[in-house]
Short mmCIF file of N, CA, C and O in Angstrom, two decimals:
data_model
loop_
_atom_site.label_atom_id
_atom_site.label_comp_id
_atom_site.label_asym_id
_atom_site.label_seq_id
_atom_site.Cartn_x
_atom_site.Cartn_y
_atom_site.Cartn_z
N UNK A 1 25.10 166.40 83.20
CA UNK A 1 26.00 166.61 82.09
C UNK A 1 27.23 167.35 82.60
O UNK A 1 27.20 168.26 83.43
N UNK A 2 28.21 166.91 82.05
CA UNK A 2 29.57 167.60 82.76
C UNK A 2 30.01 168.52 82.03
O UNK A 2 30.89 168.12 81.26
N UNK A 3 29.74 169.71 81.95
CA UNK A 3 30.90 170.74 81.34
C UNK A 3 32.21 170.88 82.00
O UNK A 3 32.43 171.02 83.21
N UNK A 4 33.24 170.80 80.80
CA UNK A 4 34.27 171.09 81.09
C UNK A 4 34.97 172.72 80.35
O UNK A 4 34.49 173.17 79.31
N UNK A 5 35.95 173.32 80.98
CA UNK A 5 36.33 174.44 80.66
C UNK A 5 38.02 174.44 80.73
O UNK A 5 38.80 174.49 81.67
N UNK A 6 38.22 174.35 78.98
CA UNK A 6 39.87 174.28 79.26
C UNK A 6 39.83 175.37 78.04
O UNK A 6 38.88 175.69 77.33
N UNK A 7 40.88 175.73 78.03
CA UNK A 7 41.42 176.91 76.73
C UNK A 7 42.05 175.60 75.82
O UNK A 7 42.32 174.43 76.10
N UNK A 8 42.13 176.39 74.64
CA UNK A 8 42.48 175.52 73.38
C UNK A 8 43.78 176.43 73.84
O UNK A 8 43.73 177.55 74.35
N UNK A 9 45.09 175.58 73.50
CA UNK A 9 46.97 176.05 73.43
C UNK A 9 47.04 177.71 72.45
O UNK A 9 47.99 178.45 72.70
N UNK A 10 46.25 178.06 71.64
CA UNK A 10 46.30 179.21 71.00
C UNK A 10 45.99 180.16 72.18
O UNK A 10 46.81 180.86 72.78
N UNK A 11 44.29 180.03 72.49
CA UNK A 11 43.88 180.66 73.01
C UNK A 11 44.53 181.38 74.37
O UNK A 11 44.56 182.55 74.77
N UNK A 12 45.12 179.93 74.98
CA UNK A 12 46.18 180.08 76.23
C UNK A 12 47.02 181.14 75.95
O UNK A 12 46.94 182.20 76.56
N UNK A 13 47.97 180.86 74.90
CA UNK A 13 48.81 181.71 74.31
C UNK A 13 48.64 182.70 74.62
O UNK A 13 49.28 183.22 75.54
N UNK A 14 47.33 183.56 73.65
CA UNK A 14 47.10 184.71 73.57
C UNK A 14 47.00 185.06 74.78
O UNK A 14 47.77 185.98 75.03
N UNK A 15 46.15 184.61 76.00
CA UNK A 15 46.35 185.03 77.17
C UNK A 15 47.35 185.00 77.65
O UNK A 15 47.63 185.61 78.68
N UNK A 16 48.03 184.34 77.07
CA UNK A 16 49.39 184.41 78.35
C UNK A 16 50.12 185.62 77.68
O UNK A 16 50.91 186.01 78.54
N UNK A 17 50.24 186.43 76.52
CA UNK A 17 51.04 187.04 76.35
C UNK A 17 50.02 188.58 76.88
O UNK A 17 50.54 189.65 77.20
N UNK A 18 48.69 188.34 76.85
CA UNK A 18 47.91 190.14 77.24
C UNK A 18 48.24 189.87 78.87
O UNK A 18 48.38 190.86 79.59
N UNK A 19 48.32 188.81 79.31
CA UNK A 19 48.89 188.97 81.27
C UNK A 19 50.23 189.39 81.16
O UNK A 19 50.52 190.21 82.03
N UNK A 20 50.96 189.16 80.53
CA UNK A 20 52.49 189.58 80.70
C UNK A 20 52.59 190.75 80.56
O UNK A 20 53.37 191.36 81.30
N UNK A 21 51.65 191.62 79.33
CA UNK A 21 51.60 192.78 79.27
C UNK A 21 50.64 193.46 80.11
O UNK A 21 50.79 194.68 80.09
N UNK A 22 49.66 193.01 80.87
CA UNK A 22 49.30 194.09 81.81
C UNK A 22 50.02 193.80 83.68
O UNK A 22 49.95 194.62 84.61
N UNK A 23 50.65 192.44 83.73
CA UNK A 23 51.50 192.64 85.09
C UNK A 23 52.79 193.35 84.44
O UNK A 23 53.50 193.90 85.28
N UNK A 24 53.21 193.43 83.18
CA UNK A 24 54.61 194.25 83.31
C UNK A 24 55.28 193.04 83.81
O UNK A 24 55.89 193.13 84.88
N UNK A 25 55.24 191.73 83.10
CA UNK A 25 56.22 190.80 83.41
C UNK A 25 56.95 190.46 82.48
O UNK A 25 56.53 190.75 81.36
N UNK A 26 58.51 189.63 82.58
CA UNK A 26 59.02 189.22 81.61
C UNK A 26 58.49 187.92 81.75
O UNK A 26 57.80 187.45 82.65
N UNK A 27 59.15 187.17 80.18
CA UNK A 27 58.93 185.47 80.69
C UNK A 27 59.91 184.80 81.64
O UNK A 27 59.94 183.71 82.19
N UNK A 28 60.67 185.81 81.63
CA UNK A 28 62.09 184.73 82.71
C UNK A 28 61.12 184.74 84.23
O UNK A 28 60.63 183.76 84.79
N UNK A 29 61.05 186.48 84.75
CA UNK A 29 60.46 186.80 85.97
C UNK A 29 59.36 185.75 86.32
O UNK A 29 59.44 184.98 87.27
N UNK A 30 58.14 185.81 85.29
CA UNK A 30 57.29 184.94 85.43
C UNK A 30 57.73 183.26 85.88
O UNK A 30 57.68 182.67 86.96
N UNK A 31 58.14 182.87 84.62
CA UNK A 31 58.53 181.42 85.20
C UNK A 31 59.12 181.00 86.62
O UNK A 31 58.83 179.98 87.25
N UNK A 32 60.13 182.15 87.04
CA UNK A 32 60.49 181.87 88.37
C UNK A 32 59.89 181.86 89.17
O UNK A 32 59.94 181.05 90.09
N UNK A 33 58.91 183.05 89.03
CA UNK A 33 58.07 183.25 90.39
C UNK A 33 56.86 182.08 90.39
O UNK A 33 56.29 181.70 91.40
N UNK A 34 56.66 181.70 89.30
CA UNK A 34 55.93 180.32 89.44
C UNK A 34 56.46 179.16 89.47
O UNK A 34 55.78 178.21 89.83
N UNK A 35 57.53 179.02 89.16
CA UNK A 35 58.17 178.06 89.69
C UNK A 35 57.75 176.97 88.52
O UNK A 35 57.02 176.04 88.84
N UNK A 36 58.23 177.11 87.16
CA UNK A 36 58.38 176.46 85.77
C UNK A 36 59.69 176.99 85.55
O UNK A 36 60.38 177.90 86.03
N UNK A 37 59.87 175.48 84.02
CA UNK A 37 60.93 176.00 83.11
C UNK A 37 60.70 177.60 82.09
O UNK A 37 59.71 177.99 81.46
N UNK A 38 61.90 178.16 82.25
CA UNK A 38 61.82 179.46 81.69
C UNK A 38 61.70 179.33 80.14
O UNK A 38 61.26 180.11 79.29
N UNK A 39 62.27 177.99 80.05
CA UNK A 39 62.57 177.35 78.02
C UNK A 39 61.42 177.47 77.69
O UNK A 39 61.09 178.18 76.73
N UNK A 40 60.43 176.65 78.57
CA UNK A 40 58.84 176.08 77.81
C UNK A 40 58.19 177.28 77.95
O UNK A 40 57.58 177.49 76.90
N UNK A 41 57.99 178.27 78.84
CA UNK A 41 57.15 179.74 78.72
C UNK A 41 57.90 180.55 77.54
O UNK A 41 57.55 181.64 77.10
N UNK A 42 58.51 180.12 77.32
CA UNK A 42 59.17 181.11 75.96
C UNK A 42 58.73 180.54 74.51
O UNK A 42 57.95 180.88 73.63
N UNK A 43 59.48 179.72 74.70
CA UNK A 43 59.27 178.58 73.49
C UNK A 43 57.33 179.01 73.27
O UNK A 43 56.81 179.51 72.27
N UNK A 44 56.69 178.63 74.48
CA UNK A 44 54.91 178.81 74.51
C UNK A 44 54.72 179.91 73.58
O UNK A 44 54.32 179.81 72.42
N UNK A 45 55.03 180.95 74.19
CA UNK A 45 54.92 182.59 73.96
C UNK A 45 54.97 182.54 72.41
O UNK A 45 54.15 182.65 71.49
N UNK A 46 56.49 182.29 72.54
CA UNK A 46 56.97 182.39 70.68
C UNK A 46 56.38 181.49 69.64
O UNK A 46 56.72 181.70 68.47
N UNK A 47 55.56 180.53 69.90
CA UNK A 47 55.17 179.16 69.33
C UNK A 47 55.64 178.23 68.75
O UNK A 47 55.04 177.45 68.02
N UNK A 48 56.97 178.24 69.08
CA UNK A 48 57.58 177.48 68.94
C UNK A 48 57.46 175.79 70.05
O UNK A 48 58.28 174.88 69.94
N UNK A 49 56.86 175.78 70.52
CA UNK A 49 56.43 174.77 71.37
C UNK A 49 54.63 175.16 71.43
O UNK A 49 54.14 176.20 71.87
N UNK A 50 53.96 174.07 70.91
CA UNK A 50 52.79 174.36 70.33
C UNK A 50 51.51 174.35 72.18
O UNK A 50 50.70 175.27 72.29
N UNK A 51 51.59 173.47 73.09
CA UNK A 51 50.82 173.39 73.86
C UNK A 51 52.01 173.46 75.21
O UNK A 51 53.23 173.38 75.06
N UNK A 52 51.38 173.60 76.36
CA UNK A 52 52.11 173.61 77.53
C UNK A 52 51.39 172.12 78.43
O UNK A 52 50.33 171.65 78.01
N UNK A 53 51.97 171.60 79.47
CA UNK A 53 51.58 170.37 80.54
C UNK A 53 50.14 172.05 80.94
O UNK A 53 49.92 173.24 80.77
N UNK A 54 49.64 170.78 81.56
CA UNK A 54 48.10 171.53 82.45
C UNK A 54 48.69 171.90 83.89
O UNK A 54 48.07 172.78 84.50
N UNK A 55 50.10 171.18 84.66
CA UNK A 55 50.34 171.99 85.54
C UNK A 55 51.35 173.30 85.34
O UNK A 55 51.41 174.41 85.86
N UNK A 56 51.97 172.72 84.52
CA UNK A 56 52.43 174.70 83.62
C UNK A 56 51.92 175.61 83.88
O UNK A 56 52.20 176.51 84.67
N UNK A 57 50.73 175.39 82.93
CA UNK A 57 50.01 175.71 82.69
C UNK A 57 49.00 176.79 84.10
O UNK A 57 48.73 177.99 84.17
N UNK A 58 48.67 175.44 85.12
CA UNK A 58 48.51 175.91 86.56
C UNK A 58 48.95 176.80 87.00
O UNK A 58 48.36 177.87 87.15
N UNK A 59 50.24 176.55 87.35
CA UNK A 59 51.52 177.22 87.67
C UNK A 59 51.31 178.69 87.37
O UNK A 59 51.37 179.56 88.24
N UNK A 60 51.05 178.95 85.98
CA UNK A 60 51.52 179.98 85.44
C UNK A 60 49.82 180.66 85.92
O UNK A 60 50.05 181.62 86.65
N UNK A 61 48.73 180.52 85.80
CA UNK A 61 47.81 180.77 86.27
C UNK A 61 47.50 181.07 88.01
O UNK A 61 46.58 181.78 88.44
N UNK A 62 48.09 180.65 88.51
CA UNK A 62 48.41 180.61 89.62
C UNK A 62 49.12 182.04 90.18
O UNK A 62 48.53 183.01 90.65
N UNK A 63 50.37 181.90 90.01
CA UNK A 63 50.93 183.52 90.15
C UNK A 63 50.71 184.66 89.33
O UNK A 63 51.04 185.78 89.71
N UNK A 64 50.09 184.40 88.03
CA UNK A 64 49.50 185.58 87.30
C UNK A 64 48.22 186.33 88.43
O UNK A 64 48.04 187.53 88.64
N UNK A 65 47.42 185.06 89.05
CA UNK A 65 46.10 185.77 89.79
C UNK A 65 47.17 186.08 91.20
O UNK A 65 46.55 186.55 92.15
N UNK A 66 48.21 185.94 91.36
CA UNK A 66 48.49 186.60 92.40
C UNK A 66 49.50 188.13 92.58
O UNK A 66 49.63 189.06 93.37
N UNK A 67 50.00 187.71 91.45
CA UNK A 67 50.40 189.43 90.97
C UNK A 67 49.52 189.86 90.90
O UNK A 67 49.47 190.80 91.70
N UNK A 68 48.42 189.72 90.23
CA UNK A 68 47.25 190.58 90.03
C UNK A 68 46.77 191.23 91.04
O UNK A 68 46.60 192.44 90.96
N UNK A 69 46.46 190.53 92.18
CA UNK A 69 46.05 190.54 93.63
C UNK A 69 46.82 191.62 94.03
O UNK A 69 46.29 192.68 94.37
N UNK A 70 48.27 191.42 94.00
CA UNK A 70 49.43 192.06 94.76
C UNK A 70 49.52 193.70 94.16
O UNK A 70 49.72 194.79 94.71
N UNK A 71 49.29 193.32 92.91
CA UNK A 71 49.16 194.99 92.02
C UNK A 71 48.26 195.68 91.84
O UNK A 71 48.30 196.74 91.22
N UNK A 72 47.13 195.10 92.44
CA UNK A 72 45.90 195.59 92.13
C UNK A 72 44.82 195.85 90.88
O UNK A 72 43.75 196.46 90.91
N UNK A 73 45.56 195.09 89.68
CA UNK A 73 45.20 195.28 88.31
C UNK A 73 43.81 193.59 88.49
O UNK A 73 43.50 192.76 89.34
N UNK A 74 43.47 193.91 87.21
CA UNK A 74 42.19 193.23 87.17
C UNK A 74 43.14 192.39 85.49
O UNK A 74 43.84 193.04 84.71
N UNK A 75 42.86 190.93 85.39
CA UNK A 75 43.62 189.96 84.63
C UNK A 75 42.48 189.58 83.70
O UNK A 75 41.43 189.11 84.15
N UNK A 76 42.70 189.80 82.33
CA UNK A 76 41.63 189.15 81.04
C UNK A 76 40.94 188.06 81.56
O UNK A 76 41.12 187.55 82.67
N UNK A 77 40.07 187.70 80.63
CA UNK A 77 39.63 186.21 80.80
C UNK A 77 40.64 185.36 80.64
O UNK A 77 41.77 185.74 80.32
N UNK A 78 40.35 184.22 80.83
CA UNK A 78 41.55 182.95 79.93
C UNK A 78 39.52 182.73 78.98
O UNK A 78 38.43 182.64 79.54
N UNK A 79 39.84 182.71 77.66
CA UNK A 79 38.71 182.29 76.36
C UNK A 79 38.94 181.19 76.42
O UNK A 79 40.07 180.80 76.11
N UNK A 80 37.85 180.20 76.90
CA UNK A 80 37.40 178.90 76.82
C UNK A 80 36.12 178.54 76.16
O UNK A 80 35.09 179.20 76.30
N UNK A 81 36.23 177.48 75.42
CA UNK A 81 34.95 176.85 74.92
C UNK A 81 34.61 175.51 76.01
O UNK A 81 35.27 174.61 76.55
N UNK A 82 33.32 175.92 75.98
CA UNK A 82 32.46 174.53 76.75
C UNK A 82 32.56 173.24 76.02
O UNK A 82 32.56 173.13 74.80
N UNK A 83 32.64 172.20 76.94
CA UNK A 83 32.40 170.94 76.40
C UNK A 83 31.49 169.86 76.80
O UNK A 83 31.61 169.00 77.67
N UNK A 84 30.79 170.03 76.17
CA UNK A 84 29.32 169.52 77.20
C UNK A 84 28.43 168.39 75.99
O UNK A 84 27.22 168.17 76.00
N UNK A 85 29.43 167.83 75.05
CA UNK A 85 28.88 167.22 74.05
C UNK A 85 28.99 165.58 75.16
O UNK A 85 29.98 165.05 75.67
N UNK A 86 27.79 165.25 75.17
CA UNK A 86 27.90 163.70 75.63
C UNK A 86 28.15 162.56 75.11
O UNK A 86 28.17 161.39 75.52
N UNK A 87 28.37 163.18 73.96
CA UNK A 87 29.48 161.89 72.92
C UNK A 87 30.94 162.19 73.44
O UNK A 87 31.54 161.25 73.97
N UNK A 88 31.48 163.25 73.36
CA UNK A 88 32.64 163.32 73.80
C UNK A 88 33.56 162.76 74.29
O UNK A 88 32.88 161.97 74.95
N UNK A 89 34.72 162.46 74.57
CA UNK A 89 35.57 161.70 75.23
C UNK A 89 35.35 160.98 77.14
O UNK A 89 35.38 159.91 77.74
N UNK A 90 35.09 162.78 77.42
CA UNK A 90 35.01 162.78 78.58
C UNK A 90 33.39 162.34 78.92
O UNK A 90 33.02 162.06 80.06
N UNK A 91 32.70 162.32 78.00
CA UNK A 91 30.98 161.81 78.56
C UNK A 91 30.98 160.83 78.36
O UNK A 91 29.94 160.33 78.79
N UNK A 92 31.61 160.11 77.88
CA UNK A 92 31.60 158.10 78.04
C UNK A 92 31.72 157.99 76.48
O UNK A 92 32.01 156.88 76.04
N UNK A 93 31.53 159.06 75.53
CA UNK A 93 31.19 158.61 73.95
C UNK A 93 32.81 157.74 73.46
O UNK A 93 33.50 157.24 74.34
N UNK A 94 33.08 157.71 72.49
CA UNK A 94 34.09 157.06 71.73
C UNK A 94 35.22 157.96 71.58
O UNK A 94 35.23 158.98 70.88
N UNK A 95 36.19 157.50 72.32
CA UNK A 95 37.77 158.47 72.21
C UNK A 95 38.12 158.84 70.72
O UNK A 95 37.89 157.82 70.08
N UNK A 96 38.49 159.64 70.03
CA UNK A 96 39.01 159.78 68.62
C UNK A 96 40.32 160.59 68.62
O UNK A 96 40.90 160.82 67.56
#
């Protein structure tokens, strides 16, 4: 059975805004140093743009665990729900 582990776009959210506040980042700083648009991490943040791409997304996951590293601080979870229903999309069941 395949579990998968993605954050729902809220959930992301919320994480993305408690990492900003414990690296002490802005959204401009961030986006650069990961190397995204600065529009879509804002727009994200503010919700005004409801979900982010999954390599954004990456991206932004990516240099958050490496500031972290670099500062020595310890980074929230990202809150994911399991998906391990074998009807599901991804288990062969019927796309909806």
């Amino acid at each position: 059975m395949l579990n998968v582990a993605i954050p729902k776009p809220a959930a992301f959210r919320k994480w993305v805004v408690e990492v900003k506040d414990v690296l002490n980042l802005s959204s401009y700083i961030w986006s650069v140093k990961a190397g995204v648009a600065q529009n879509a991490l804002s727009k994200f943040i503010k919700g005004d743009q409801l979900d982010l791409r999954l390599e954004t997304a990456s991206a932004l996951v990516e240099y958050a665990k490496k500031a972290a590293h670099d500062k020595g601080v310890v980074l929230p979870p990202i809150p994911v729900e399991l998906h391990d229903d074998p009807t599901s999309a991804c288990g062969g069941g019927d796309a909806k």
